[in-house]
Coordinates of C-alpha atoms in Angstrom, one line a residue:
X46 CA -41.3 -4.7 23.3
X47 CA -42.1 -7.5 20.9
X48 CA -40.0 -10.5 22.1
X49 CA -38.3 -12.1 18.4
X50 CA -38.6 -16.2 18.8
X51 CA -36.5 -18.0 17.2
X52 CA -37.5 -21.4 15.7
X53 CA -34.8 -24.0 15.9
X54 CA -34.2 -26.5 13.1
X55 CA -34.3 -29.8 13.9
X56 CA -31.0 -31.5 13.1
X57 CA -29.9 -33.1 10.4
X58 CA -29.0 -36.4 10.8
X59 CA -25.7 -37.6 9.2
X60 CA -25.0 -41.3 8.1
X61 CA -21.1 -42.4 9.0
X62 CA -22.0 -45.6 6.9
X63 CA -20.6 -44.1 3.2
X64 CA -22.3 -47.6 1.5
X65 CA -25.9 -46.7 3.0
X66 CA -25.6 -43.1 1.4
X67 CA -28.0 -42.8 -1.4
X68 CA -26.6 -40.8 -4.8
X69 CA -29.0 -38.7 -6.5
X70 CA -29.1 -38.8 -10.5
X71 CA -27.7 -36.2 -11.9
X72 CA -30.3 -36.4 -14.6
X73 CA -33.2 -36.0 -12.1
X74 CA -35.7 -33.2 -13.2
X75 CA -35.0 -29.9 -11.0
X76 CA -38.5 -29.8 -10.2
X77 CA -38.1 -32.4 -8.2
X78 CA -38.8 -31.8 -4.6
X79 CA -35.8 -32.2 -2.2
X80 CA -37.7 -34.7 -0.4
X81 CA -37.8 -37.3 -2.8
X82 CA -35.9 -40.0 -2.8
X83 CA -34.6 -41.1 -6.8
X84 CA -34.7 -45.0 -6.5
X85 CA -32.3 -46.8 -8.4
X86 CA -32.3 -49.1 -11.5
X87 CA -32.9 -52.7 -10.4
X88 CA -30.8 -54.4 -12.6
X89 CA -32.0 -58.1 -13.4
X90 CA -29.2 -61.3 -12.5
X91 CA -27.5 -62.8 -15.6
X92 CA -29.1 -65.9 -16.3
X93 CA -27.1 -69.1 -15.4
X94 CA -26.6 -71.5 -16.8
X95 CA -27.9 -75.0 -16.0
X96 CA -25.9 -77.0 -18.7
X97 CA -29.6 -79.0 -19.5
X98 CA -28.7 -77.5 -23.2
X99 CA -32.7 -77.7 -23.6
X100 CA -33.2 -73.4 -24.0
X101 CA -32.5 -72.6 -27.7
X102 CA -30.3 -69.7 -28.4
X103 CA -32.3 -66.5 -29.6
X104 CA -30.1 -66.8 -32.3
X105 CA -30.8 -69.5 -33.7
X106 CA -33.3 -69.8 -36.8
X107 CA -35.2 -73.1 -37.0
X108 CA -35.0 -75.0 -40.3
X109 CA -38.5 -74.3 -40.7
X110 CA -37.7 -70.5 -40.3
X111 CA -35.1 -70.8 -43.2
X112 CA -36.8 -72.8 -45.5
X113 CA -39.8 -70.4 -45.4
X114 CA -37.3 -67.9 -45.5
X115 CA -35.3 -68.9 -48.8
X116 CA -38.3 -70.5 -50.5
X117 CA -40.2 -66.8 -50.2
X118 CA -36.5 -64.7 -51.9
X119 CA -37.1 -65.1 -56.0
X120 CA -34.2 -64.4 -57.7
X121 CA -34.0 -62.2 -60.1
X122 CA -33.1 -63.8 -63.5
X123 CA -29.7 -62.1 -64.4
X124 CA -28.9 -60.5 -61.3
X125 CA -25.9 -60.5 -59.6
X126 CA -27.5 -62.9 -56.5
X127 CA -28.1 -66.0 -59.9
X128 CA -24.9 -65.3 -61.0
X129 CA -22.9 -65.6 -57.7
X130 CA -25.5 -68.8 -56.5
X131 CA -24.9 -70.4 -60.4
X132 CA -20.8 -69.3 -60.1
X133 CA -20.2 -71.4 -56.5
X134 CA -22.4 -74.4 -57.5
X135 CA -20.7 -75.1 -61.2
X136 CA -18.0 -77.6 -61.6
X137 CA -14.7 -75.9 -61.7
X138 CA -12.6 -78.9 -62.5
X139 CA -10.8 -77.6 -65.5
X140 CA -11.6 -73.6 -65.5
X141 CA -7.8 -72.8 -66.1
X142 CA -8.1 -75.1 -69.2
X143 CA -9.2 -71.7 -71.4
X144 CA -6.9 -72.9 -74.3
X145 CA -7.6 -76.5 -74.2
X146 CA -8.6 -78.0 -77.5
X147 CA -7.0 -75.4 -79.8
X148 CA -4.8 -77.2 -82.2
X149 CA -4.1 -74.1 -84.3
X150 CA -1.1 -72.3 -83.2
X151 CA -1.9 -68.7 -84.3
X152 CA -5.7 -69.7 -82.6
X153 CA -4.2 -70.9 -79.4
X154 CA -1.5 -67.3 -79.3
X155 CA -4.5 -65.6 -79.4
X156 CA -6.3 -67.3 -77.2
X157 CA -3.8 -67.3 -74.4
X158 CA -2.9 -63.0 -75.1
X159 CA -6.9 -62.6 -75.0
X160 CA -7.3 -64.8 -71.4
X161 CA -4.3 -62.6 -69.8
X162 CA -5.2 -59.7 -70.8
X163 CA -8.7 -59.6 -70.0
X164 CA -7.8 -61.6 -66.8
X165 CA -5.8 -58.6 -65.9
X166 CA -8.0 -55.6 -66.6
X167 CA -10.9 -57.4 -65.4
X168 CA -12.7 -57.3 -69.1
X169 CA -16.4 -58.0 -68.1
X170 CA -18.0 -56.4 -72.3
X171 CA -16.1 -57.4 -75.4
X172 CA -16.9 -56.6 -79.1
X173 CA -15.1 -58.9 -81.4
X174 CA -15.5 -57.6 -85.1
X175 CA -13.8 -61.0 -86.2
X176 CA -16.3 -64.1 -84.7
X177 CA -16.0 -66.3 -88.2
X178 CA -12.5 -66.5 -87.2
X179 CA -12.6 -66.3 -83.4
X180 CA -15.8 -69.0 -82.7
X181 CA -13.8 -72.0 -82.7
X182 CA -11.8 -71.2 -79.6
X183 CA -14.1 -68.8 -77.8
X184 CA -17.0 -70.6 -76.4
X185 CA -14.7 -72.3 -73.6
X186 CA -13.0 -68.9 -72.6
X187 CA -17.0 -66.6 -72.4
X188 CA -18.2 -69.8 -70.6
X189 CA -15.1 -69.4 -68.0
X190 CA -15.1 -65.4 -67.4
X191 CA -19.3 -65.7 -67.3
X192 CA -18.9 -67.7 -64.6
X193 CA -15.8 -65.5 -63.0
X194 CA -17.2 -62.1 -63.8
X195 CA -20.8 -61.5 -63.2
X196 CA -22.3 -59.1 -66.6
X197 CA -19.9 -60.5 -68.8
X198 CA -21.0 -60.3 -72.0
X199 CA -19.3 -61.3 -75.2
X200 CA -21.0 -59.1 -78.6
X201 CA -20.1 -60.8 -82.0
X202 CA -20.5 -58.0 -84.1
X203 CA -20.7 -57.8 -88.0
X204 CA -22.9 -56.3 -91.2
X205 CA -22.8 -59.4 -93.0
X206 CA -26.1 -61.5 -91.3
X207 CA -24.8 -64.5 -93.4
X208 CA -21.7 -64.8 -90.7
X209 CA -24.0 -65.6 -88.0
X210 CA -25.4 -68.2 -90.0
X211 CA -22.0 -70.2 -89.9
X212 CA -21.5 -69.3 -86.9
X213 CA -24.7 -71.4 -86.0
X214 CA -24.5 -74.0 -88.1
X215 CA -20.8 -74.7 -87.0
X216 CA -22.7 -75.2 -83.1
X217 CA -19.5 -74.1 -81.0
X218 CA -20.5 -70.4 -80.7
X219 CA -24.2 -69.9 -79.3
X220 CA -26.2 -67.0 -78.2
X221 CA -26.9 -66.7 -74.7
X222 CA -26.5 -64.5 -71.9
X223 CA -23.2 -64.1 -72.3
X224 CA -23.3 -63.6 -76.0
X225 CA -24.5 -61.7 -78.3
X226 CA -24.8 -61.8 -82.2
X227 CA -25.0 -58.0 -83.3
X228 CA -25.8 -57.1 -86.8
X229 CA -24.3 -53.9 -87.4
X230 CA -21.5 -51.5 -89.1
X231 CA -18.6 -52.4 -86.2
X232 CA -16.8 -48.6 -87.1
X233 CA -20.3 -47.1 -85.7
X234 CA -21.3 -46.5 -81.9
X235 CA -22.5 -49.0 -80.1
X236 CA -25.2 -48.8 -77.6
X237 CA -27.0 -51.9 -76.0
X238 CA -29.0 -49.4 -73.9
X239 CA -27.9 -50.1 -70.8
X240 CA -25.6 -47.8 -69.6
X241 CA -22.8 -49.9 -69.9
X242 CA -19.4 -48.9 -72.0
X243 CA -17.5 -51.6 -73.9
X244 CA -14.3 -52.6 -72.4
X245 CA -12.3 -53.9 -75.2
X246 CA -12.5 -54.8 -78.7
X247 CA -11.0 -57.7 -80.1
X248 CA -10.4 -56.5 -84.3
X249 CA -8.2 -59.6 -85.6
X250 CA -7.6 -59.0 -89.4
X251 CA -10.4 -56.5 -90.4
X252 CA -8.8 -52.7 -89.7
X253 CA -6.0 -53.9 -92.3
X254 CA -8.7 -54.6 -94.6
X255 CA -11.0 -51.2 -94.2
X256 CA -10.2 -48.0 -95.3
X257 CA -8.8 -45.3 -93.5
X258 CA -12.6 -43.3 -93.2
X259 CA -13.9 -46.6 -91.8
X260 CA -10.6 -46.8 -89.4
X261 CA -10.8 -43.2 -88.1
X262 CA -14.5 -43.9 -87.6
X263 CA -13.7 -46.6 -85.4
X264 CA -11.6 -45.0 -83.0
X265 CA -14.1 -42.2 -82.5
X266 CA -17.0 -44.7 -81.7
X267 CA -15.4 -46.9 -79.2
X268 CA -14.3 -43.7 -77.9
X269 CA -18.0 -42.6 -77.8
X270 CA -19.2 -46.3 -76.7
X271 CA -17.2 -45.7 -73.2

């Protein structure tokens, strides 16, 4: 009959050293033939250091670097970034003096009720419907909450052109970024076309004077205006 051989394996050799073993990586592709070995990461030393202080850190930026750097960023005339840079360079010796200067009493009332109440709702767009009477005591209080609120924007608005006329001549009140002469009916909608509502409106004297069509036509516009 045929004879069966068997072949004997050779045996496997066993390593009692457990910090010798190698661990293969789990992540290894299956296709991987058993007898490969997966080598290990070689994982560079920490650099020492020598206390010479001459290597740089990485993260520093020489001034060269910056000044390249801020010389090539324009700002945008009127954006938020010229309004924060012109905001923490101005002189703020003074700011809380809003008032200071107003001799009248009713002026200086109205003055300080304005400040804390746009102080506290954060008024950044007013329409006052009143500047003739209002200019003498305003100009230090736009100047402040321009420099505080970034947009403000105070609208002097009337259908009479001849008011702004005073209003320049007098030299207290002047048209800038922050304000705006508007010739227009005040009890109509207001749009500066910029997507931006109105905040409050500042009416001293004038709905006692209109009549009640002119009144009711108010309301509905600044309800329109945002």
């Amino acid at each position: 009959g045929t004879q069966a051989i068997q072949q004997q394996q050779p045996p496997i050799a066993v390593n009692s050293n457990p910090s010798n073993m190698i661990h293969m990586n789990p992540t290894q592709d299956s296709t991987t033939s058993m007898g490969s070995v997966a080598v290990p990461p070689v994982v560079a030393p920490a650099a020492q250091d020598t206390g010479s202080g001459d290597a740089p850190d990485s993260n520093e930026i020489s001034g060269d670097t910056a000044s390249s750097s801020s010389s090539n960023s324009k700002t945008k005339k009127g954006s938020f970034m010229e309004w924060f840079i012109d905001s923490t360079t101005e002189e703020t010796e003074g700011s809380n003096e809003t008032c200071a200067g107003v001799e009248d009493r009713l002026r200086l009332l109205l003055c300080k009720s304005m400040s804390k109440f746009m102080r506290k709702y954060k008024i950044r767009r007013i329409i006052d419907g009143n500047c003739e009477f209002t200019h003498n005591f305003v100009p230090v209080m736009i100047a402040n909450f321009a420099r505080d609120y970034w947009g403000f924007k105070y609208i002097c608005i009337s259908q009479d052109k001849s008011v702004f006329d005073k209003i320049r001549a007098a030299g207290l009140l002047k048209e800038s970024e922050s304000v705006l002469f508007l010739e227009g009916m005040w009890w109509k909608p207001v749009d500066l076309k910029d997507n931006v509502g109105i905040d409050m409106y500042f009416m001293y004297d004038v709905l006692a004077h209109a009549s009640y069509g002119r009144v009711w036509s108010f309301f509905s516009a600044g309800k329109q205006s945002g």
